């Protein structure tokens, strides 16, 4: 371990760095209710990092978990994490979401057209907001919203809520839960009326 508290490797490899705020178990703080609805569900995790949130859904009975992230090492970790889960269909791809829907279609091919019972966007929106034009980000969020059959879960900054209400509302989703209980960021769930 070096003086900064990071692991070092005998082969001189780069130290591993933390990429998320908090630990995977609190990433669902405030939106954990959808975890109890995972049995038999299909899930897509936007900005999945190393796949731990998706793994929680798989452990609670999700039948398919997919995700994307620009972090290639994280996607490799996702694939390793899920390779032994034979009962769970899974696919994880490296995607630069600043390329919008076209980037998703290029990475996932025909699977980009799949619909998902649950879509997760945990601590991703504000990162995209810094580097994408607002109209392009809205188009991407609406596209993911149109691929959501039941619940779209988000964690981020409070000022994003009205934007998401508008974008997701345009594709038929309505905010059904908002939580400020988490120590890291507020969270919300939008649902599709039955």
PDB file of N, CA and C in Angstrom, residues 75-126:
ATOM      1  N   UNK A  75     -16.281  -2.607 -17.420  1.00  0.00           N
ATOM      2  CA  UNK A  75     -17.069  -3.526 -18.254  1.00  0.00           C
ATOM      3  C   UNK A  75     -16.456  -4.931 -18.208  1.00  0.00           C
ATOM      4  N   UNK A  76     -15.144  -5.008 -18.229  1.00  0.00           N
ATOM      5  CA  UNK A  76     -14.490  -6.315 -18.105  1.00  0.00           C
ATOM      6  C   UNK A  76     -14.838  -6.938 -16.759  1.00  0.00           C
ATOM      7  N   UNK A  77     -14.833  -6.126 -15.696  1.00  0.00           N
ATOM      8  CA  UNK A  77     -15.211  -6.628 -14.370  1.00  0.00           C
ATOM      9  C   UNK A  77     -16.660  -7.121 -14.371  1.00  0.00           C
ATOM     10  N   UNK A  78     -17.561  -6.387 -15.034  1.00  0.00           N
ATOM     11  CA  UNK A  78     -18.968  -6.823 -15.142  1.00  0.00           C
ATOM     12  C   UNK A  78     -19.057  -8.197 -15.775  1.00  0.00           C
ATOM     13  N   UNK A  79     -18.345  -8.352 -16.867  1.00  0.00           N
ATOM     14  CA  UNK A  79     -18.403  -9.630 -17.588  1.00  0.00           C
ATOM     15  C   UNK A  79     -17.875 -10.766 -16.721  1.00  0.00           C
ATOM     16  N   UNK A  80     -16.808 -10.519 -15.976  1.00  0.00           N
ATOM     17  CA  UNK A  80     -16.280 -11.542 -15.067  1.00  0.00           C
ATOM     18  C   UNK A  80     -17.276 -11.833 -13.951  1.00  0.00           C
ATOM     19  N   UNK A  81     -17.859 -10.787 -13.397  1.00  0.00           N
ATOM     20  CA  UNK A  81     -18.800 -10.943 -12.285  1.00  0.00           C
ATOM     21  C   UNK A  81     -20.000 -11.791 -12.690  1.00  0.00           C
ATOM     22  N   UNK A  82     -20.494 -11.590 -13.900  1.00  0.00           N
ATOM     23  CA  UNK A  82     -21.710 -12.270 -14.346  1.00  0.00           C
ATOM     24  C   UNK A  82     -21.455 -13.599 -15.054  1.00  0.00           C
ATOM     25  N   UNK A  83     -20.215 -13.926 -15.387  1.00  0.00           N
ATOM     26  CA  UNK A  83     -19.973 -15.117 -16.195  1.00  0.00           C
ATOM     27  C   UNK A  83     -20.397 -16.408 -15.508  1.00  0.00           C
ATOM     28  N   UNK A  84     -20.434 -16.446 -14.198  1.00  0.00           N
ATOM     29  CA  UNK A  84     -20.848 -17.659 -13.497  1.00  0.00           C
ATOM     30  C   UNK A  84     -22.338 -17.703 -13.187  1.00  0.00           C
ATOM     31  N   UNK A  85     -23.058 -16.655 -13.531  1.00  0.00           N
ATOM     32  CA  UNK A  85     -24.503 -16.626 -13.284  1.00  0.00           C
ATOM     33  C   UNK A  85     -25.230 -17.186 -14.501  1.00  0.00           C
ATOM     34  N   UNK A  86     -25.314 -18.480 -14.579  1.00  0.00           N
ATOM     35  CA  UNK A  86     -25.861 -19.129 -15.771  1.00  0.00           C
ATOM     36  C   UNK A  86     -27.349 -18.858 -15.958  1.00  0.00           C
ATOM     37  N   UNK A  87     -28.072 -18.597 -14.881  1.00  0.00           N
ATOM     38  CA  UNK A  87     -29.514 -18.370 -14.987  1.00  0.00           C
ATOM     39  C   UNK A  87     -29.855 -16.936 -15.389  1.00  0.00           C
ATOM     40  N   UNK A  88     -28.845 -16.069 -15.449  1.00  0.00           N
ATOM     41  CA  UNK A  88     -29.086 -14.653 -15.752  1.00  0.00           C
ATOM     42  C   UNK A  88     -28.458 -14.321 -17.101  1.00  0.00           C
ATOM     43  N   UNK A  89     -29.308 -13.939 -18.059  1.00  0.00           N
ATOM     44  CA  UNK A  89     -28.778 -13.446 -19.328  1.00  0.00           C
ATOM     45  C   UNK A  89     -28.141 -12.095 -19.043  1.00  0.00           C
ATOM     46  N   UNK A  90     -27.028 -11.817 -19.687  1.00  0.00           N
ATOM     47  CA  UNK A  90     -26.346 -10.551 -19.406  1.00  0.00           C
ATOM     48  C   UNK A  90     -25.530 -10.102 -20.617  1.00  0.00           C
ATOM     49  N   UNK A  91     -25.357  -8.806 -20.683  1.00  0.00           N
ATOM     50  CA  UNK A  91     -24.508  -8.221 -21.714  1.00  0.00           C
ATOM     51  C   UNK A  91     -24.061  -6.847 -21.235  1.00  0.00           C
ATOM     52  N   UNK A  92     -22.770  -6.603 -21.317  1.00  0.00           N
ATOM     53  CA  UNK A  92     -22.182  -5.329 -20.902  1.00  0.00           C
ATOM     54  C   UNK A  92     -21.254  -4.849 -22.005  1.00  0.00           C
ATOM     55  N   UNK A  93     -21.408  -3.588 -22.378  1.00  0.00           N
ATOM     56  CA  UNK A  93     -20.623  -3.037 -23.476  1.00  0.00           C
ATOM     57  C   UNK A  93     -20.022  -1.686 -23.098  1.00  0.00           C
ATOM     58  N   UNK A  94     -18.855  -1.410 -23.650  1.00  0.00           N
ATOM     59  CA  UNK A  94     -18.219  -0.105 -23.508  1.00  0.00           C
ATOM     60  C   UNK A  94     -18.934   0.845 -24.471  1.00  0.00           C
ATOM     61  N   UNK A  95     -19.465   1.943 -23.925  1.00  0.00           N
ATOM     62  CA  UNK A  95     -20.189   2.919 -24.739  1.00  0.00           C
ATOM     63  C   UNK A  95     -19.838   4.319 -24.251  1.00  0.00           C
ATOM     64  N   UNK A  96     -19.496   5.181 -25.185  1.00  0.00           N
ATOM     65  CA  UNK A  96     -19.347   6.600 -24.887  1.00  0.00           C
ATOM     66  C   UNK A  96     -20.714   7.229 -25.138  1.00  0.00           C
ATOM     67  N   UNK A  97     -21.456   7.484 -24.088  1.00  0.00           N
ATOM     68  CA  UNK A  97     -22.834   7.964 -24.216  1.00  0.00           C
ATOM     69  C   UNK A  97     -22.934   9.366 -24.798  1.00  0.00           C
ATOM     70  N   UNK A  98     -21.822  10.083 -24.892  1.00  0.00           N
ATOM     71  CA  UNK A  98     -21.890  11.392 -25.548  1.00  0.00           C
ATOM     72  C   UNK A  98     -22.216  11.222 -27.029  1.00  0.00           C
ATOM     73  N   UNK A  99     -22.082  10.011 -27.537  1.00  0.00           N
ATOM     74  CA  UNK A  99     -22.473   9.701 -28.913  1.00  0.00           C
ATOM     75  C   UNK A  99     -23.956   9.434 -29.059  1.00  0.00           C
ATOM     76  N   UNK A 100     -24.703   9.517 -27.944  1.00  0.00           N
ATOM     77  CA  UNK A 100     -26.153   9.384 -27.977  1.00  0.00           C
ATOM     78  C   UNK A 100     -26.644   8.007 -28.373  1.00  0.00           C
ATOM     79  N   UNK A 101     -27.844   7.992 -28.921  1.00  0.00           N
ATOM     80  CA  UNK A 101     -28.508   6.751 -29.307  1.00  0.00           C
ATOM     81  C   UNK A 101     -27.676   5.987 -30.334  1.00  0.00           C
ATOM     82  N   UNK A 102     -27.030   6.695 -31.244  1.00  0.00           N
ATOM     83  CA  UNK A 102     -26.206   6.026 -32.258  1.00  0.00           C
ATOM     84  C   UNK A 102     -25.092   5.204 -31.614  1.00  0.00           C
ATOM     85  N   UNK A 103     -24.499   5.708 -30.539  1.00  0.00           N
ATOM     86  CA  UNK A 103     -23.444   4.971 -29.838  1.00  0.00           C
ATOM     87  C   UNK A 103     -24.006   3.702 -29.209  1.00  0.00           C
ATOM     88  N   UNK A 104     -25.215   3.792 -28.657  1.00  0.00           N
ATOM     89  CA  UNK A 104     -25.855   2.608 -28.079  1.00  0.00           C
ATOM     90  C   UNK A 104     -26.120   1.564 -29.165  1.00  0.00           C
ATOM     91  N   UNK A 105     -26.635   2.014 -30.297  1.00  0.00           N
ATOM     92  CA  UNK A 105     -26.954   1.082 -31.386  1.00  0.00           C
ATOM     93  C   UNK A 105     -25.687   0.456 -31.964  1.00  0.00           C
ATOM     94  N   UNK A 106     -24.619   1.226 -32.050  1.00  0.00           N
ATOM     95  CA  UNK A 106     -23.359   0.684 -32.556  1.00  0.00           C
ATOM     96  C   UNK A 106     -22.808  -0.385 -31.614  1.00  0.00           C
ATOM     97  N   UNK A 107     -22.922  -0.167 -30.311  1.00  0.00           N
ATOM     98  CA  UNK A 107     -22.371  -1.105 -29.329  1.00  0.00           C
ATOM     99  C   UNK A 107     -23.239  -2.352 -29.150  1.00  0.00           C
ATOM    100  N   UNK A 108     -24.553  -2.174 -29.136  1.00  0.00           N
ATOM    101  CA  UNK A 108     -25.455  -3.284 -28.809  1.00  0.00           C
ATOM    102  C   UNK A 108     -26.142  -3.904 -30.017  1.00  0.00           C
ATOM    103  N   UNK A 109     -26.051  -3.280 -31.188  1.00  0.00           N
ATOM    104  CA  UNK A 109     -26.706  -3.837 -32.369  1.00  0.00           C
ATOM    105  C   UNK A 109     -28.200  -3.992 -32.146  1.00  0.00           C
ATOM    106  N   UNK A 110     -28.744  -5.132 -32.532  1.00  0.00           N
ATOM    107  CA  UNK A 110     -30.184  -5.384 -32.397  1.00  0.00           C
ATOM    108  C   UNK A 110     -30.636  -5.352 -30.933  1.00  0.00           C
ATOM    109  N   UNK A 111     -29.744  -5.674 -30.006  1.00  0.00           N
ATOM    110  CA  UNK A 111     -30.112  -5.655 -28.586  1.00  0.00           C
ATOM    111  C   UNK A 111     -30.401  -4.246 -28.071  1.00  0.00           C
ATOM    112  N   UNK A 112     -29.993  -3.216 -28.814  1.00  0.00           N
ATOM    113  CA  UNK A 112     -30.302  -1.840 -28.407  1.00  0.00           C
ATOM    114  C   UNK A 112     -31.801  -1.590 -28.442  1.00  0.00           C
ATOM    115  N   UNK A 113     -32.524  -2.377 -29.227  1.00  0.00           N
ATOM    116  CA  UNK A 113     -33.975  -2.202 -29.334  1.00  0.00           C
ATOM    117  C   UNK A 113     -34.756  -2.934 -28.252  1.00  0.00           C
ATOM    118  N   UNK A 114     -34.075  -3.721 -27.413  1.00  0.00           N
ATOM    119  CA  UNK A 114     -34.763  -4.434 -26.330  1.00  0.00           C
ATOM    120  C   UNK A 114     -35.377  -3.446 -25.346  1.00  0.00           C
ATOM    121  N   UNK A 115     -36.507  -3.834 -24.777  1.00  0.00           N
ATOM    122  CA  UNK A 115     -37.114  -3.056 -23.696  1.00  0.00           C
ATOM    123  C   UNK A 115     -36.716  -3.718 -22.378  1.00  0.00           C
ATOM    124  N   UNK A 116     -36.750  -2.931 -21.316  1.00  0.00           N
ATOM    125  CA  UNK A 116     -36.310  -3.405 -20.006  1.00  0.00           C
ATOM    126  C   UNK A 116     -37.375  -3.045 -18.979  1.00  0.00           C
ATOM    127  N   UNK A 117     -37.601  -3.938 -18.029  1.00  0.00           N
ATOM    128  CA  UNK A 117     -38.552  -3.636 -16.961  1.00  0.00           C
ATOM    129  C   UNK A 117     -38.043  -2.478 -16.113  1.00  0.00           C
ATOM    130  N   UNK A 118     -36.743  -2.441 -15.895  1.00  0.00           N
ATOM    131  CA  UNK A 118     -36.140  -1.421 -15.040  1.00  0.00           C
ATOM    132  C   UNK A 118     -34.890  -0.867 -15.704  1.00  0.00           C
ATOM    133  N   UNK A 119     -34.778   0.444 -15.681  1.00  0.00           N
ATOM    134  CA  UNK A 119     -33.577   1.109 -16.171  1.00  0.00           C
ATOM    135  C   UNK A 119     -32.999   1.916 -15.018  1.00  0.00           C
ATOM    136  N   UNK A 120     -31.707   1.766 -14.795  1.00  0.00           N
ATOM    137  CA  UNK A 120     -31.009   2.461 -13.712  1.00  0.00           C
ATOM    138  C   UNK A 120     -30.098   3.524 -14.300  1.00  0.00           C
ATOM    139  N   UNK A 121     -30.139   4.711 -13.721  1.00  0.00           N
ATOM    140  CA  UNK A 121     -29.211   5.787 -14.099  1.00  0.00           C
ATOM    141  C   UNK A 121     -28.700   6.384 -12.791  1.00  0.00           C
ATOM    142  N   UNK A 122     -27.759   5.690 -12.181  1.00  0.00           N
ATOM    143  CA  UNK A 122     -27.297   6.030 -10.843  1.00  0.00           C
ATOM    144  C   UNK A 122     -25.997   6.826 -10.911  1.00  0.00           C
ATOM    145  N   UNK A 123     -26.071   8.084 -10.519  1.00  0.00           N
ATOM    146  CA  UNK A 123     -24.900   8.967 -10.489  1.00  0.00           C
ATOM    147  C   UNK A 123     -24.208   9.059 -11.846  1.00  0.00           C
ATOM    148  N   UNK A 124     -25.009   9.120 -12.896  1.00  0.00           N
ATOM    149  CA  UNK A 124     -24.487   9.207 -14.258  1.00  0.00           C
ATOM    150  C   UNK A 124     -24.933  10.489 -14.951  1.00  0.00           C
ATOM    151  N   UNK A 125     -26.169  10.912 -14.701  1.00  0.00           N
ATOM    152  CA  UNK A 125     -26.736  12.050 -15.424  1.00  0.00           C
ATOM    153  C   UNK A 125     -25.876  13.302 -15.279  1.00  0.00           C
ATOM    154  N   UNK A 126     -25.465  13.617 -14.049  1.00  0.00           N
ATOM    155  CA  UNK A 126     -24.704  14.860 -13.845  1.00  0.00           C
ATOM    156  C   UNK A 126     -23.352  14.831 -14.548  1.00  0.00           C
TER     157      UNK A 126
END
